[in-house]
XYZ file of C-alpha atoms in Angstrom:
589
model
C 27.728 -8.108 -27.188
C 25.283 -6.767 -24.350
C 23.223 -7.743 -21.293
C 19.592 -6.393 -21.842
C 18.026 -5.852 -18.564
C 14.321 -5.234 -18.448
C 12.183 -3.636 -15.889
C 8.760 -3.420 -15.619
C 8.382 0.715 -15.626
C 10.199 3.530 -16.961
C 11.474 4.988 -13.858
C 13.131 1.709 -12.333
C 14.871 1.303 -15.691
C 15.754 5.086 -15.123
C 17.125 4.220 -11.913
C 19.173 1.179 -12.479
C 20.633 2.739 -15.511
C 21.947 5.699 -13.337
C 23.148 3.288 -10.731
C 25.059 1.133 -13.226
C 26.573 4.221 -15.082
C 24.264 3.872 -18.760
C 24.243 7.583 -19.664
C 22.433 7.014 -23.195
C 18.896 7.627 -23.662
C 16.618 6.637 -26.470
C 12.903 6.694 -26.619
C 12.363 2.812 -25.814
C 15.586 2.156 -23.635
C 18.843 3.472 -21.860
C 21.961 2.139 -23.739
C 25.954 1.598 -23.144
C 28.899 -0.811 -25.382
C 27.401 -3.964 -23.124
C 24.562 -2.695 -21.117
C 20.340 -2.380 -22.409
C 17.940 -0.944 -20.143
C 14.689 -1.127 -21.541
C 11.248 -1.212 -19.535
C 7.640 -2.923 -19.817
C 4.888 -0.823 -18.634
C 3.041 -3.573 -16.729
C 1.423 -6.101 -18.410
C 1.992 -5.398 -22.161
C 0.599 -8.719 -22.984
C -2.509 -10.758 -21.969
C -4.151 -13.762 -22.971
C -6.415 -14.243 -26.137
C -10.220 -13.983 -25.459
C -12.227 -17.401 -26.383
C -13.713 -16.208 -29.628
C -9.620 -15.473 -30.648
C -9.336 -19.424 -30.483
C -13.257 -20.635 -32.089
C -15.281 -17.605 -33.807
C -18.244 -19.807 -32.867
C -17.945 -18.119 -29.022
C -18.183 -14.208 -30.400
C -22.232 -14.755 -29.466
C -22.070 -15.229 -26.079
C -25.756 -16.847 -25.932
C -25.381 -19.130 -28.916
C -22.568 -20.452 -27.956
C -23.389 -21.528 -24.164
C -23.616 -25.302 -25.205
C -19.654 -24.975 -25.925
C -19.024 -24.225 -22.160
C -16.817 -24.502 -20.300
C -13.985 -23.530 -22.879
C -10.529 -24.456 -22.391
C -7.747 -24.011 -25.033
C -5.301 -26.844 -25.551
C -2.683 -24.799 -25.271
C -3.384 -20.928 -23.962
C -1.889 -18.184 -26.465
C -1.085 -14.694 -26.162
C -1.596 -11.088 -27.541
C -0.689 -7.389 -26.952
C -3.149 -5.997 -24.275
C -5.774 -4.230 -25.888
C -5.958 -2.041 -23.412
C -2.500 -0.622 -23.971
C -2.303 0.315 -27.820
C 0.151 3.253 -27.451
C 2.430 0.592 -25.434
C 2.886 -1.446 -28.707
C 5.305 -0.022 -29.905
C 7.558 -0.944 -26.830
C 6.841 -4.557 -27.164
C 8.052 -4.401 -30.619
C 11.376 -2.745 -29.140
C 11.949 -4.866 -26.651
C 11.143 -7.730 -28.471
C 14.354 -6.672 -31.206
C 16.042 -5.838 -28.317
C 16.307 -9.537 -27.242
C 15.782 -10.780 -30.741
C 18.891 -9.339 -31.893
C 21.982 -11.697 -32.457
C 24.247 -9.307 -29.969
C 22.050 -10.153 -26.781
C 23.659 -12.555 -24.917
C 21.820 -12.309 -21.790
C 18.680 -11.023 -20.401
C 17.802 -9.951 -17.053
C 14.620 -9.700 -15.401
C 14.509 -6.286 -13.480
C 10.081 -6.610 -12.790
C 9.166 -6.083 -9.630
C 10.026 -8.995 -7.449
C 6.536 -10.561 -6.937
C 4.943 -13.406 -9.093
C 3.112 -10.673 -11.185
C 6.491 -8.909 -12.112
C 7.583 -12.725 -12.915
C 4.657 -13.012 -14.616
C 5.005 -9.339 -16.882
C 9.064 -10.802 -17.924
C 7.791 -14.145 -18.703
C 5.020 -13.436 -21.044
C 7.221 -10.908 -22.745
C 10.194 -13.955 -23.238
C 7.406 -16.545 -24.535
C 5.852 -13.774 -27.178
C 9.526 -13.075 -28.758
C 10.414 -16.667 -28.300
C 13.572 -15.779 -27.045
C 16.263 -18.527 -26.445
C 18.865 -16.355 -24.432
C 19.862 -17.269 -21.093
C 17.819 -15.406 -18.598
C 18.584 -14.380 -15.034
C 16.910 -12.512 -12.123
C 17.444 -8.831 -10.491
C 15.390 -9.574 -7.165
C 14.848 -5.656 -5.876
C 13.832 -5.645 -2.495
C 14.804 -1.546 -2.272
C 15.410 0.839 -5.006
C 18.242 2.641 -3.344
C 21.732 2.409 -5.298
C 23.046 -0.176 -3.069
C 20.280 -2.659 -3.146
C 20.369 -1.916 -6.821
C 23.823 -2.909 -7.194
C 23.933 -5.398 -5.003
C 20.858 -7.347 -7.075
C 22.763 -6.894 -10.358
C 25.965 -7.751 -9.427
C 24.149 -11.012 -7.355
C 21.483 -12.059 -9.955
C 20.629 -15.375 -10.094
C 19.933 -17.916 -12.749
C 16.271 -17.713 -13.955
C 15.679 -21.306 -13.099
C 16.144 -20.836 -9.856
C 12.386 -18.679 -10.269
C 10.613 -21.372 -12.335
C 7.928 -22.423 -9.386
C 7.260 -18.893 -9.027
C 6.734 -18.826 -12.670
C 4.643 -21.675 -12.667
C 2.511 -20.327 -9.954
C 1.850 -16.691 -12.105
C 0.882 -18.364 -14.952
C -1.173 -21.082 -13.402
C -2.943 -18.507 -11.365
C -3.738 -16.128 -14.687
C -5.210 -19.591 -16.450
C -7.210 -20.498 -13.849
C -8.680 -16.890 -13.221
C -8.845 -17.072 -17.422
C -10.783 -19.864 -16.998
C -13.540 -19.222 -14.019
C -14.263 -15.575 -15.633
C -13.916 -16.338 -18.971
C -16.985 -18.776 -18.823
C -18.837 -17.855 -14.927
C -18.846 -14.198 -16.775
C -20.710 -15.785 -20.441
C -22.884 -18.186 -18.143
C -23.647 -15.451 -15.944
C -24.420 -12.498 -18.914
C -26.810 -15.056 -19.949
C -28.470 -16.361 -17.513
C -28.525 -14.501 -13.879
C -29.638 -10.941 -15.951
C -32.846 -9.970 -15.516
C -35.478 -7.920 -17.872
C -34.241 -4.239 -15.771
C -31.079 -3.019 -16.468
C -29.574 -1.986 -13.384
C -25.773 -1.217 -14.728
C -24.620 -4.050 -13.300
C -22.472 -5.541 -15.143
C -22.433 -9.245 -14.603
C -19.181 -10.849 -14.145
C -17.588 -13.725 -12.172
C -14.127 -14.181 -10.629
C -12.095 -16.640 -8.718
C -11.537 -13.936 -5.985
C -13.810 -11.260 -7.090
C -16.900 -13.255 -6.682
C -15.780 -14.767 -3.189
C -15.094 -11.288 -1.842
C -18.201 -9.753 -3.056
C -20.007 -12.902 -1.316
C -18.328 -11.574 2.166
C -19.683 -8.067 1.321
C -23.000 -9.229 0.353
C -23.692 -11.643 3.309
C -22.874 -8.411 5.585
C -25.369 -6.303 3.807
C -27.941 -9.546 4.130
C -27.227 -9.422 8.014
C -27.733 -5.539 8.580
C -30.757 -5.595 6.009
C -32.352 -8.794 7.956
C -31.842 -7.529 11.498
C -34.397 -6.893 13.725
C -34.644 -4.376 16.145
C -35.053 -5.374 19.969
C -35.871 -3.233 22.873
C -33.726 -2.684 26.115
C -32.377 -0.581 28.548
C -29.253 1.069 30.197
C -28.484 2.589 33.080
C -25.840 4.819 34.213
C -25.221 6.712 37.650
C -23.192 9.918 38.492
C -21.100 9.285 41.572
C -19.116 10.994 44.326
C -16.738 9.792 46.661
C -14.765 12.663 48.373
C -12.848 15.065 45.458
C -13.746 12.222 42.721
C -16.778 12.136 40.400
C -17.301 9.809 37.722
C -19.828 7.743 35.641
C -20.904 3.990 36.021
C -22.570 1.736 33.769
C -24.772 -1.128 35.636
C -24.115 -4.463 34.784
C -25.745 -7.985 35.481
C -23.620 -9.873 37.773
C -22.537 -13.490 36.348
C -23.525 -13.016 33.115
C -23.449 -15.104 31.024
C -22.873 -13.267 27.112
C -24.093 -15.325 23.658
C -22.072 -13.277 21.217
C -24.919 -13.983 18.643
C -27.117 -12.568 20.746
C -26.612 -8.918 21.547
C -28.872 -8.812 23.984
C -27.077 -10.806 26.666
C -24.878 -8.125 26.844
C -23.730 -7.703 30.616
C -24.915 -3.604 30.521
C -28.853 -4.629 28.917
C -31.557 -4.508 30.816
C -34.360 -6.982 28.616
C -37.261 -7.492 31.472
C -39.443 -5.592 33.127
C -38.906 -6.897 36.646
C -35.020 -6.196 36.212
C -35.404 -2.348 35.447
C -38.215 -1.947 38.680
C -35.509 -3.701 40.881
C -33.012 -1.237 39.638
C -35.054 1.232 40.129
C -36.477 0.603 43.365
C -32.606 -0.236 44.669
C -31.617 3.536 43.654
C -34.620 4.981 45.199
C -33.858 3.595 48.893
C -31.606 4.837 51.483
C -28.639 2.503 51.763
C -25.418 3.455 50.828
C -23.059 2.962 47.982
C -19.767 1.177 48.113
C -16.730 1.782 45.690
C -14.378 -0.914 45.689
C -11.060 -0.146 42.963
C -8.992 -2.582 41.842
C -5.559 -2.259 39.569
C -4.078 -4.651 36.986
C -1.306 -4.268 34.705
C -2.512 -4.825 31.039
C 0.738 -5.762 28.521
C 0.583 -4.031 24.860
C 3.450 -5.912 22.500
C 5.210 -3.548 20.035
C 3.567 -3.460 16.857
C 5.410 -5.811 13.873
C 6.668 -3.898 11.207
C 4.080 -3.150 8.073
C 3.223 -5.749 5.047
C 0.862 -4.250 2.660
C -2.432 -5.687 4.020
C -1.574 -4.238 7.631
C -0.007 -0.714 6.202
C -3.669 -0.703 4.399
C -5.613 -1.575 7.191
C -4.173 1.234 9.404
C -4.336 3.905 6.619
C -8.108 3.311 6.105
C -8.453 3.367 9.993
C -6.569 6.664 10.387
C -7.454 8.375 7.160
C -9.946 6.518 5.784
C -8.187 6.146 2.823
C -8.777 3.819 0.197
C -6.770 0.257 -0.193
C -5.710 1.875 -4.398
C -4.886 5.067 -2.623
C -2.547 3.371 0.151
C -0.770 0.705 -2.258
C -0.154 4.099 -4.998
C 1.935 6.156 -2.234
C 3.596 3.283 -1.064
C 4.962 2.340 -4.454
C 5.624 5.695 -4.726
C 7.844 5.780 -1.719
C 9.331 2.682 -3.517
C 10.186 3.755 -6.625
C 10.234 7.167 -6.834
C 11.811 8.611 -3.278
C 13.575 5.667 -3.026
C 12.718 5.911 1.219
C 11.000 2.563 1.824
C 11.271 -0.838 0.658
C 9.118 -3.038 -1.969
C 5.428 -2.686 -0.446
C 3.629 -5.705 -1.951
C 4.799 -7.579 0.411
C 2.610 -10.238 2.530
C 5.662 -10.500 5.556
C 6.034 -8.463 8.418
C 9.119 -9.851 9.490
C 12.960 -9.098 8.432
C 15.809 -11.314 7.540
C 18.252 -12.399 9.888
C 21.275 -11.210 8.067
C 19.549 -7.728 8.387
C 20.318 -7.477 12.029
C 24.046 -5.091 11.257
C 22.547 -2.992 8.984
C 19.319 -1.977 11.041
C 21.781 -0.131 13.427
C 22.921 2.322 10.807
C 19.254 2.828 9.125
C 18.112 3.624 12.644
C 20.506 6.314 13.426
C 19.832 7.517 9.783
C 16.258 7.897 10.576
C 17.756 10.410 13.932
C 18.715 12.873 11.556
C 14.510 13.969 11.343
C 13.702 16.227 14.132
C 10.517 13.806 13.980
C 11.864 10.835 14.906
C 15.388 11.865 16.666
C 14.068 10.872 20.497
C 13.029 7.555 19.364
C 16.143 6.570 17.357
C 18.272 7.737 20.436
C 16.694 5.999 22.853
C 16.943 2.656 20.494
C 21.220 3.453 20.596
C 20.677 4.071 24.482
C 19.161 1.700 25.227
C 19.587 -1.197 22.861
C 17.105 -2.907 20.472
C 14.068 -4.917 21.688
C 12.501 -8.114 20.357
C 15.356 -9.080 18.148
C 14.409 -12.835 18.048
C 10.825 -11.815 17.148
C 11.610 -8.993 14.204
C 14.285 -10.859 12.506
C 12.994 -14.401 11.235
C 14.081 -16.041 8.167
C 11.167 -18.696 8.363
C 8.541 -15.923 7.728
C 10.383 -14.361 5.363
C 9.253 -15.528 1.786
C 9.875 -13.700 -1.561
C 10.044 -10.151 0.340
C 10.563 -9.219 3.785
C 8.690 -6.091 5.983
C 8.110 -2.842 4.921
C 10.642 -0.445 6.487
C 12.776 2.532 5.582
C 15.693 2.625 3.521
C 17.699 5.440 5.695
C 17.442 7.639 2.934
C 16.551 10.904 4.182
C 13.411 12.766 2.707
C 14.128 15.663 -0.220
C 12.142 19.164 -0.072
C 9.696 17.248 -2.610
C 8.300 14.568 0.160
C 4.762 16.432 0.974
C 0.937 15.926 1.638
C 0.167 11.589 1.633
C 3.491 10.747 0.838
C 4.874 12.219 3.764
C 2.102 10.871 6.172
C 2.934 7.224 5.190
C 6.587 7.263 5.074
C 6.512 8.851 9.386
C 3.862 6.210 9.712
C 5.947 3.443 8.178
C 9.161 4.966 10.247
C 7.293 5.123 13.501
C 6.086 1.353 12.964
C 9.842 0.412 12.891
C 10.912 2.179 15.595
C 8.089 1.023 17.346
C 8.643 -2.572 16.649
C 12.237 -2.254 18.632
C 10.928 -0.734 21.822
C 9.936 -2.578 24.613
C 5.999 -3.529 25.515
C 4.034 -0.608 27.074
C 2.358 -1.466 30.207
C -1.228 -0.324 31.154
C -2.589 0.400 34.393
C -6.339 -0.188 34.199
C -8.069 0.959 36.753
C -11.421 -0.598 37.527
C -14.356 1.120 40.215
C -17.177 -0.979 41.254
C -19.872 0.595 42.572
C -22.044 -1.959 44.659
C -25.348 -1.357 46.401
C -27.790 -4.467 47.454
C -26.200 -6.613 44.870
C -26.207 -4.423 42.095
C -23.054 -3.327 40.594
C -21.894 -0.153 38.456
C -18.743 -0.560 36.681
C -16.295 1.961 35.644
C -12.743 1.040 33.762
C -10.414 3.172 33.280
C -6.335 2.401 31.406
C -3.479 4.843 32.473
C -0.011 4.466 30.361
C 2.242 3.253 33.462
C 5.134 2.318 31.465
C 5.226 3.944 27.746
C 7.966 1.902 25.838
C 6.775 1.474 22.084
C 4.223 3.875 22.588
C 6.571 6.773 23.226
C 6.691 6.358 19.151
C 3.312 5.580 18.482
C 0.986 7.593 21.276
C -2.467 6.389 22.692
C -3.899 8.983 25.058
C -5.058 7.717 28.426
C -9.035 7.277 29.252
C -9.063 9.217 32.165
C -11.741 11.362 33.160
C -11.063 14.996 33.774
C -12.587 14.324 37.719
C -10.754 10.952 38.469
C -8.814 11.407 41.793
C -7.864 9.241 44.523
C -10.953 7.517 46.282
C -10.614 8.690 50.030
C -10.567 4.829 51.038
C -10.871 1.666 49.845
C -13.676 0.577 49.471
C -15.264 4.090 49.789
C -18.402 5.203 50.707
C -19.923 6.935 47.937
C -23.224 9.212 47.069
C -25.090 9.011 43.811
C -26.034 12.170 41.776
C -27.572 11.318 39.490
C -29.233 8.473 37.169
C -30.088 8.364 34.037
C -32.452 5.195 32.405
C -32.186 5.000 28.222
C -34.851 3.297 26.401
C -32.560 1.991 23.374
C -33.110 -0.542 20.442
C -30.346 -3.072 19.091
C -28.890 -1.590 15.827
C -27.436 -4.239 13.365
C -23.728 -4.372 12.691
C -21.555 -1.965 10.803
C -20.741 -2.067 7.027
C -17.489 -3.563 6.752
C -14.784 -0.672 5.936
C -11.650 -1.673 3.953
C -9.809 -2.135 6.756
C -11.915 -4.899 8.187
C -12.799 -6.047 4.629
C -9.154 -6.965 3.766
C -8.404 -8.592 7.006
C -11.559 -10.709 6.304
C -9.554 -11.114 2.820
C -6.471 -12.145 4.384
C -7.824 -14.438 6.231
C -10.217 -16.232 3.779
C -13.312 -14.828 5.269
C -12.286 -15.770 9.150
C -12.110 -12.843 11.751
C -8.747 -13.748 13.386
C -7.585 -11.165 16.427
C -4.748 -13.354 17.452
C -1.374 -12.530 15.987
C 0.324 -15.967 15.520
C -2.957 -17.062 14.274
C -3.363 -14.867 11.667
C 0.800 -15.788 10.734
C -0.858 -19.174 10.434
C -3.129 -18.411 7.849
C -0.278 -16.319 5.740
C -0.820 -17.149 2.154
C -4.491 -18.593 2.354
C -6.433 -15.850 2.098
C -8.429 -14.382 -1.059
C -5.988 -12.754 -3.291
C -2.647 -11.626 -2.575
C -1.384 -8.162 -0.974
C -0.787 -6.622 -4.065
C -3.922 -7.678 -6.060
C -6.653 -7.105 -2.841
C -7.263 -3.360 -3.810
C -7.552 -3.678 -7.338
C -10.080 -6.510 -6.508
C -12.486 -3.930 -4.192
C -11.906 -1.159 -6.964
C -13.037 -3.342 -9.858
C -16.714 -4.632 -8.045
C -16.952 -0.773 -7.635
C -16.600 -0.464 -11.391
C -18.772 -3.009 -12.105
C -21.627 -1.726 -9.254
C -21.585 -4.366 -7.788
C -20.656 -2.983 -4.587
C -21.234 1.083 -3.396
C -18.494 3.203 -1.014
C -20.173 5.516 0.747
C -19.168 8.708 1.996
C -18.394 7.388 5.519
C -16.126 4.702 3.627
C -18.076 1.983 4.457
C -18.693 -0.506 1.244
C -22.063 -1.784 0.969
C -23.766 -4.252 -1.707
C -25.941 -2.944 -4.468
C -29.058 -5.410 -5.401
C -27.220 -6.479 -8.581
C -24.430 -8.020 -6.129
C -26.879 -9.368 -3.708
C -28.699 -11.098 -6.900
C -25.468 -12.110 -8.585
C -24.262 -13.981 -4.934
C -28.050 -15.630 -4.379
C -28.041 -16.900 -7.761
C -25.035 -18.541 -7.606
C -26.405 -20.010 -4.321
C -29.703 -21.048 -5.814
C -27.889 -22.501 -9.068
C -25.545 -23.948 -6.822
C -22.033 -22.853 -7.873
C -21.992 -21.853 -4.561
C -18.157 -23.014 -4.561
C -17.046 -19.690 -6.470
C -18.447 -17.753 -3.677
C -16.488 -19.387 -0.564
C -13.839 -17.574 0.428
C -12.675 -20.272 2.587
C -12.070 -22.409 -1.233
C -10.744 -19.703 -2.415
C -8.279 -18.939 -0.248
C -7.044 -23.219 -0.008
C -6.543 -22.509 -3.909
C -4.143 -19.514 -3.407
C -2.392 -21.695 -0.855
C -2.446 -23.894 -3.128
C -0.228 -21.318 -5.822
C 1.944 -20.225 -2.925
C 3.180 -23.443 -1.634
C-alpha cells in the first residue's frame, strides 16, 4: 500500500523525496515500500477547443452565427503544447490508478493554479482515492515536513478549487468567442502581425496601456516659463525656483503648476522685480517629515521595485524569485498577494533574524534588531491579511558558493526589506529657504536624514547641495547672482513602465498612493500576482503592445484599433479594468 504525493515540478518532488527519506529514482517518480513522489510539469492538461465539442466551429467565419459557445459540461485534454510531457500524465495517471494507492497528496504549489494543475490531473484519471493537501509555504526541510506530516483533508480546499476552475471557464469562455468574433470582424484588409485576440484580463490591461498612449499621442504642447535665481547669503550659495504665491494647482491642468509662468505681464513683473535695487530676504524654516518602514515584499511590490531599480522585467523578477523558492531554498513561496506575516510567526522571526547576521552584508542590521528589540510587531504580524500565503521573507538558510549575478541581488533585496520592516521610522529634516523680494518668492527644499532607523538597511542619500551652510541669520539678507529665464513647452506624460503598470493592475486601473488604501483593494485588481507578468508578456507576443529600450511599454496601432473597436461595437465591458477586477473579487471571496 502507498501514499502517492504529487508535485507540480521535478525539483520539488526532488526535494520532498530527500526530506522524507525516498532514495529510489525512476524516470517518472521517486519511490519507497509506502511512499510515491511523482511530479506534473505545470499544466499537463487544458481544456478542449470549441471545434473538439461541434466540428461545425473549425471555420471560424462560418460558424459566427453559433456564438457565443458554451459546452454543457466543459471536458479536458493533454496540453498540446506539452507533447513530450505525455508520457508523465500517463504515469501518473497508473500511479493513482493502481489498486495499491490508498491516498494521494497534492504537493502543487499552494496557489489556486497549483490547485488547479492537481485537480485537472484527479478529474482526467477519474480517480476515487481520498485526497489531501501539502500547503508549502517554504521549501526548506522543516516547512517540508511540517506540511506532510500536517496535511489536511482535500475538502477543506474545495472553494479554492471552485474558484480555479471557475476562473479557467470563464477566461475559456470570453477568449474562446471575443478571440473568433474579433478574427472576424475588427481585422482589417493590412496585415499588421497583430494577432487579434480577446481576454478577460488581457484585454482590460491592454485598454489601460492603450488609453495612456491615446493621452501622450493627443497632447498638446503649451508654452511657459521658469525662473530660477543663484543666491548668496554669507558662506551659503544655492538655487531657487520662483513660485506663484496662493496658487491654486488643477492637477489636469499642468499649467497651474505653482513654478509656470503662462502670461506675459507675470514674466515682465518678474523681471522688472530682479532688475531693481531692493534687497532679498531668506527666511528657513525646519519640519520633521516621518518615513514608515517599508512592509515586507508580495510579488506585485517585489516586481514593482525590481523594475524601478533594474528595470527588469515583471517574467524576469517572478523567474528568480521562484528560483530562490525552489531551488536555493532561501526565501519563501513568491506568488503571494500579502505583505503581512502570521501571528504564530512572531518566535521564529528571532532565530531567522540572527541567521541572516551570519552575512557580513546584513550583520549590523540583524544586531541592532537583538539590541534593540523588534519594531512594528502589531503591524508585521496580522492574521486578518494573511490569506492562502503570507509575505515574502527569508528562510534563514544561508546562501551556497552557487548564489550569483540576479539571484543574489533579489535575495539582499528581499533580506534588507525584512530587516527594514522591524526598524523604527526614519525621520527627515526638510529644510525649506524662501527667498522673498516685493512679493515674489523663490523656494528652495531641501530633506536631511535626522534620525536613520529603517533606512540604516535600506539607504536614501540626502538632497543637500554641496554649498548649503548655515544662513548667517534668520531671515538673512541675501544677494542674487544670477538668473536664468527658460522658455519651455508642456511635454505629455510618461509611458507607463511595469512598475506603474502593475500597480495600475493591482488596483483595477486606480492610482492608489495610500497604503491602507491600496490593502483595501487586495484581491480586486486585474489578475492575480502570479498571472500579471505572463499577462504583459503575452500582448507583447501578440504585438499588441511594444517595450522599448528605456522599458517603457507603449501600444502598437493594432492595440489601439483592437481597444476602439471594442468601444465603438460597444463591448466596452471587456475593456474596464474596474469590471474586471469586481470579477476577480468576485473568485477570491
Amino acid at each position: 500500500m502507498a501514499v502517492v504525493v504529487i508535485a507540480e515540478k521535478p525539483s520539488v518532488a526532488e526535494d520532498i523525496a530527500k526530506v522524507l527519506g525516498v532514495t529510489k529514482k525512476t524516470e517518472t517518480h521517486w519511490e519507497s515500500d509506502d511512499l510515491i513522489i511523482t511530479w506534473a510539469v505545470g499544466h499537463l492538461l487544458e481544456l478542449k477547443t470549441p471545434e473538439e465539442y461541434d466540428e461545425r466551429l473549425k471555420d471560424w467565419r462560418k460558424s459566427i452565427e453559433l456564438l457565443p459557445f458554451i459546452p454543457e459540461q466543459f471536458e479536458l485534454k493533454p496540453n498540446s503544447g506539452r507533447g513530450s510531457n505525455r508520457k508523465q500524465l500517463t504515469a501518473i495517471k497508473k500511479l493513482i490508478s493502481s489498486k495499491s494507492c490508498i491516498e494521494i497528496v497534492n504537493a502543487c504549489d499552494a496557489a489556486r493554479e497549483g490547485e488547479l494543475i492537481f485537480r485537472r490531473i484527479i478529474e482526467f484519471s477519474k480517480s476515487k482515492v481520498p485526497m489531501t493537501r501539502m500547503w508549502l509555504q517554504s521549501m526548506t526541510p522543516d516547512s517540508i515536513m511540517k506540511a506532510y506530516q500536517g496535511r489536511q483533508d482535500s475538502s477543506d480546499f474545495t472553494m479554492l478549487r471552485d474558484a480555479a476552475v471557475s476562473r479557467a471557464e470563464a477566461d475559456w469562455i470570453i477568449g474562446m468567442n471575443g478571440s473568433r468574433i474579433a478574427s472576424t470582424y475588427l481585422r482589417t484588409g493590412r496585415n499588421d502581425g497583430t494577432s487579434m485576440s480577446l481576454g478577460r484580463v488581457q484585454t482590460a490591461t491592454l485598454a489601460l496601456i492603450v488609453d495612456k498612449e491615446l493621452e501622450i499621442l493627443g497632447h498638446k504642447a503649451e508654452p511657459f516659463w521658469e525662473v530660477e535665481v543663484d543666491f548668496k547669503s554669507g558662506n551659503s550659495e544655492w538655487s531657487a525656483r520662483w513660485e506663484r504665491r496662493d496658487n491654486v494647482e488643477d492637477k489636469d491642468n499642468p499649467l497651474t503648476k505653482a513654478h509656470r509662468i503662462t502670461k506675459q505681464n507675470e514674466k515682465e513683473a518678474i523681471e522688472k522685480m530682479l532688475g531693481s535695487q531692493s534687497e532679498f530676504l531668506t527666511n528657513q524654516t525646519h519640519r520633521d517629515s516621518k518615513e514608515n518602514p517599508p512592509l515586507n515584499y508580495d510579488l506585485t511590490s517585489l516586481q514593482r521595485e525590481a523594475n524601478s531599480m533594474w528595470s527588469w522585467t515583471s517574467k524576469r523578477t517572478l523567474s528568480v524569485a521562484q528560483q530562490l523558492y525552489d531551488t536555493h531554498k532561501l526565501t519563501t513561496y513568491p506568488r503571494t498577494d500579502s505583505r503581512y506575516l502570521p501571528e504564530d510567526m512572531i518566535e521564529t522571526i528571532g532565530k531567522t533574524i540572527a541567521q541572516l547576521g551570519a552575512q557580513e552584508k546584513l550583520q549590523p542590521h540583524s544586531q541592532r534588531l537583538k539590541e534593540n528589540g523588534l519594531q512594528n510587531v502589531s503591524r508585521n504580524f496580522n492574521d486578518s491579511k494573511v490569506s492562502d500565503h503570507y509575505a515574502i521573507i527569508p528562510t534563514g538558510k544561508l546562501p551556497q558558493g552557487n548564489l550569483t549575478g540576479d539571484a543574489a541581488k533579489l535575495y539582499e533585496l528581499i533580506c534588507r526589506q525584512f530587516l527594514a520592516s522591524f526598524h523604527p521610522v526614519a525621520i527627515w529634516d526638510v529644510q525649506t529657504r524662501t527667498t522673498t523680494k516685493e512679493n515674489h518668492d523663490f523656494v528652495k527644499e531641501v530633506r536631511v536624514l535626522r534620525e536613520a532607523g529603517w533606512r540604516e538597511v535600506k539607504p536614501k542619500s540626502n538632497s543637500i547641495p554641496e554649498k548649503w551652510n548655515e544662513l548667517p541669520s534668520n531671515p538673512a539678507p541675501t544677494e542674487a547672482l544670477d538668473h536664468r529665464f527658460k522658455e519651455e513647452l508642456t511635454k505629455p506624460t510618461n509611458r507607463l513602465k511595469e512598475a506603474k503598470l502593475l500597480s495600475l493592475m493591482e488596483h483595477a486601473g486606480r492610482t492608489i498612493d495610500d497604503e491602507a488604501m491600496a490593502e483595501a483593494m487586495k484581491g480586486k485588481g486585474l489578475g492575480t500576482p502570479a498571472t500579471r507578468a505572463d499577462t504583459i508578456e503575452k500582448l507583447i507576443a501578440r504585438n499588441f503592445i511594444q517595450r522599448a529600450r528605456s522599458g517603457s511599454l507603449r501600444a502598437t496601432p493594432g492595440g489601439i484599433k483592437l481597444i476602439e473597436l471594442l468601444r465603438a461595437i460597444p463591448v466596452e465591458w471587456i475593456t474596464s479594468p474596474e469590471l474586471t477586477g469586481d470579477m476577480e473579487a468576485k473568485l477570491s471571496s
